[in-house]
Short mmCIF file of C-alpha atoms in Angstrom, two decimals:
data_model
loop_
_atom_site.label_atom_id
_atom_site.label_comp_id
_atom_site.label_asym_id
_atom_site.label_seq_id
_atom_site.Cartn_x
_atom_site.Cartn_y
_atom_site.Cartn_z
CA MET A 1 -54.34 -44.66 44.13
CA ALA A 2 -53.11 -45.44 40.65
CA CYS A 3 -56.37 -43.92 39.23
CA GLU A 4 -55.87 -40.57 41.06
CA GLN A 5 -54.73 -37.69 38.81
CA ARG A 6 -51.81 -35.75 40.06
CA VAL A 7 -52.74 -32.16 40.94
CA PRO A 8 -50.46 -29.78 39.26
CA GLU A 9 -48.49 -27.48 41.52
CA LYS A 10 -49.58 -23.86 41.47
CA GLU A 11 -46.81 -21.58 40.32
CA PRO A 12 -46.98 -18.05 41.54
CA VAL A 13 -48.11 -15.46 39.03
CA PRO A 14 -45.92 -12.36 39.00
CA LEU A 15 -47.86 -9.16 39.56
CA ALA A 16 -47.63 -6.89 36.61
CA GLU A 17 -46.48 -3.37 37.46
CA ASP A 18 -48.82 -0.60 36.67
CA SER A 19 -47.76 0.57 33.28
CA THR A 20 -49.38 3.94 33.27
CA PHE A 21 -48.28 5.30 36.66
CA LEU A 22 -46.21 8.46 36.23
CA THR A 23 -46.74 8.43 32.38
CA GLY A 24 -48.87 10.45 30.03
CA THR A 25 -49.00 13.28 27.52
CA PHE A 26 -49.19 16.74 29.09
CA PHE A 27 -49.98 19.99 27.41
CA LEU A 28 -48.59 22.61 29.77
CA ILE A 29 -49.38 26.37 29.39
CA ARG A 30 -49.55 29.38 31.59
CA HIS A 31 -52.94 31.09 31.87
CA ALA A 32 -53.76 33.85 29.33
CA GLU A 33 -53.38 37.54 29.98
CA GLN A 34 -55.30 38.92 32.90
CA LEU A 35 -56.51 42.18 34.28
CA PRO A 36 -54.60 43.69 37.25
CA GLY A 37 -55.36 42.16 40.59
CA TYR A 38 -54.69 39.02 42.57
CA ASP A 39 -57.57 36.85 41.23
CA SER A 40 -58.72 38.80 38.21
CA SER A 41 -60.47 38.02 34.92
CA LEU A 42 -58.85 37.66 31.59
CA THR A 43 -58.30 40.78 29.35
CA GLU A 44 -59.79 40.95 25.87
CA THR A 45 -56.38 39.64 24.56
CA GLY A 46 -56.50 36.85 27.12
CA PHE A 47 -59.95 35.74 25.87
CA ARG A 48 -58.73 35.78 22.32
CA ARG A 49 -55.70 33.64 23.36
CA ALA A 50 -58.06 31.26 25.15
CA GLY A 51 -59.92 30.84 21.88
CA ASP A 52 -56.68 30.17 20.08
CA LEU A 53 -55.96 27.42 22.79
CA TYR A 54 -59.36 25.84 21.97
CA ARG A 55 -58.72 25.86 18.17
CA PHE A 56 -55.21 24.44 18.68
CA LEU A 57 -56.38 21.64 21.09
CA LYS A 58 -59.85 20.82 19.98
CA ASP A 59 -58.90 17.71 18.22
CA SER A 60 -55.99 16.60 20.55
CA GLY A 61 -57.96 14.10 22.58
CA ILE A 62 -57.50 16.04 25.83
CA GLN A 63 -59.08 13.82 28.60
CA LYS A 64 -58.92 16.17 31.49
CA ILE A 65 -57.89 19.73 32.39
CA TYR A 66 -55.94 20.63 35.50
CA ILE A 67 -56.22 24.32 36.44
CA THR A 68 -54.97 26.41 39.37
CA PRO A 69 -57.78 27.86 41.60
CA PHE A 70 -57.83 31.22 40.00
CA ILE A 71 -60.40 32.89 37.70
CA ARG A 72 -57.77 33.43 34.96
CA SER A 73 -56.96 29.67 34.72
CA LEU A 74 -60.70 28.71 34.61
CA GLN A 75 -61.37 31.17 31.95
CA THR A 76 -58.36 30.11 29.92
CA ALA A 77 -59.84 26.58 29.98
CA ASP A 78 -63.54 27.50 29.44
CA SER A 79 -63.75 26.88 25.71
CA LEU A 80 -62.30 23.34 25.89
CA ARG A 81 -64.40 22.67 29.05
CA GLY A 82 -67.63 23.84 27.45
CA TYR A 83 -67.40 22.89 23.80
CA LYS A 84 -65.60 19.60 24.24
CA ASN A 85 -67.13 18.68 27.63
CA VAL A 86 -63.82 17.99 29.21
CA ASP A 87 -63.70 17.34 32.96
CA THR A 88 -61.69 19.69 35.12
CA ALA A 89 -59.70 19.27 38.31
CA SER A 90 -58.01 21.94 40.44
CA TYR A 91 -54.52 21.82 41.93
CA ASN A 92 -52.66 24.20 44.15
CA PRO A 93 -49.61 25.72 42.43
CA ASP A 94 -46.45 25.51 44.41
CA SER A 95 -42.70 25.83 43.89
CA THR A 96 -42.13 22.11 43.63
CA GLY A 97 -45.03 20.93 41.36
CA GLU A 98 -45.96 18.37 43.90
CA GLY A 99 -49.48 19.75 44.26
CA LEU A 100 -50.17 18.81 40.68
CA ILE A 101 -48.56 15.26 40.97
CA TYR A 102 -50.68 14.66 44.11
CA GLU A 103 -53.90 15.60 42.26
CA ILE A 104 -53.15 13.48 39.10
CA THR A 105 -52.45 10.53 41.41
CA ARG A 106 -55.59 11.15 43.54
CA HIS A 107 -57.77 11.31 40.45
CA ASP A 108 -56.09 8.29 38.81
CA ASP A 109 -55.17 10.26 35.71
CA TRP A 110 -51.73 8.84 34.82
CA GLY A 111 -51.44 7.57 31.30
CA LYS A 112 -53.91 10.12 29.97
CA ARG A 113 -53.72 13.25 27.77
CA LEU A 114 -53.90 16.21 30.14
CA LEU A 115 -53.99 19.96 29.70
CA ILE A 116 -52.34 21.69 32.57
CA ILE A 117 -52.88 25.49 33.04
CA GLY A 118 -50.41 26.94 35.49
CA GLN A 119 -49.08 30.30 36.55
CA GLY A 120 -46.07 31.92 34.83
CA ASN A 121 -43.98 31.48 37.91
CA THR A 122 -44.81 27.81 38.46
CA VAL A 123 -44.57 26.37 34.91
CA ALA A 124 -40.82 25.46 35.45
CA SER A 125 -41.58 23.64 38.79
CA VAL A 126 -44.44 21.67 37.13
CA MET A 127 -41.98 20.64 34.33
CA ARG A 128 -39.39 19.56 36.93
CA SER A 129 -41.99 17.50 38.77
CA LEU A 130 -42.72 15.66 35.47
CA LYS A 131 -38.98 15.22 34.98
CA ALA A 132 -38.95 17.56 31.96
CA LYS A 133 -36.19 20.18 31.50
CA PRO A 134 -37.71 23.61 32.04
CA PRO A 135 -36.71 26.50 29.73
CA ALA A 136 -33.98 28.87 30.68
CA ASP A 137 -35.94 31.94 29.60
CA THR A 138 -39.32 33.49 30.40
CA VAL A 139 -42.42 31.50 29.56
CA SER A 140 -44.65 33.65 27.28
CA TYR A 141 -48.44 33.52 27.14
CA SER A 142 -48.29 31.80 23.70
CA ASP A 143 -45.87 28.94 24.81
CA MET A 144 -47.05 25.43 25.23
CA PHE A 145 -44.89 22.63 26.36
CA LEU A 146 -45.81 19.27 25.07
CA ILE A 147 -44.44 16.73 27.46
CA ARG A 148 -44.62 13.00 26.81
CA LYS A 149 -43.73 11.07 29.88
CA TYR A 150 -42.81 7.35 29.50
CA ARG A 151 -41.83 4.89 32.18
CA ASP A 152 -38.14 5.41 31.57
CA SER A 153 -37.89 8.67 29.73
CA VAL A 154 -39.42 12.10 29.06
CA LYS A 155 -39.56 14.10 25.83
CA SER A 156 -40.70 17.75 25.70
CA LYS A 157 -41.11 20.30 23.01
CA ARG A 158 -41.94 24.03 23.22
CA ILE A 159 -44.64 25.04 20.80
CA SER A 160 -46.32 28.47 20.07
CA TYR A 161 -50.07 27.81 20.03
CA SER A 162 -51.11 31.40 19.43
CA SER A 163 -50.30 34.10 16.82
CA ILE A 164 -51.29 36.83 19.23
CA PRO A 165 -48.15 38.82 20.27
CA SER A 166 -47.29 38.19 23.91
CA ILE A 167 -47.02 41.04 26.37
CA LYS A 168 -44.09 40.71 28.73
CA ALA A 169 -44.90 38.71 31.89
CA LYS A 170 -45.40 40.67 34.99
CA ALA A 171 -42.78 40.05 37.70
CA THR A 172 -45.49 40.16 40.41
CA GLU A 173 -47.73 37.59 38.96
CA LYS A 174 -49.01 34.88 41.35
#
């Protein structure tokens, strides 16, 4: 027995927490201007604004685009989707922002650089769901919110990504 080597005791290895869960860089906008109607196409101005969005974000490293299930959101994202070959996922807009949180989790997209295209009346709820402070005033078509979400903090900044003058938001927009 003197020749036997003593087997070292195994010490438990602590599990590392997921360092990306609920983190990431989010570029949040409302869709560009649309024609009248519930699920309508973009106006000429809206298509120009979507082009501005592409030029503004083409070198930003966007890894995925989240859109609401409306034609106007898809068309707002089309240039980035097509020219930069960025994958797209859909989420259902709601008054809490939880639909987006659910889809980001389901697609395992935490920790990434995401473009989120929402509706004028849901941008604030998306910001709250990401723990960012929403603006007190109306969100214009040229507003972008850059939200950097860390494990213990959130930083957000309002940016104008387009020089096209914004038309006042319609109160009936969905």
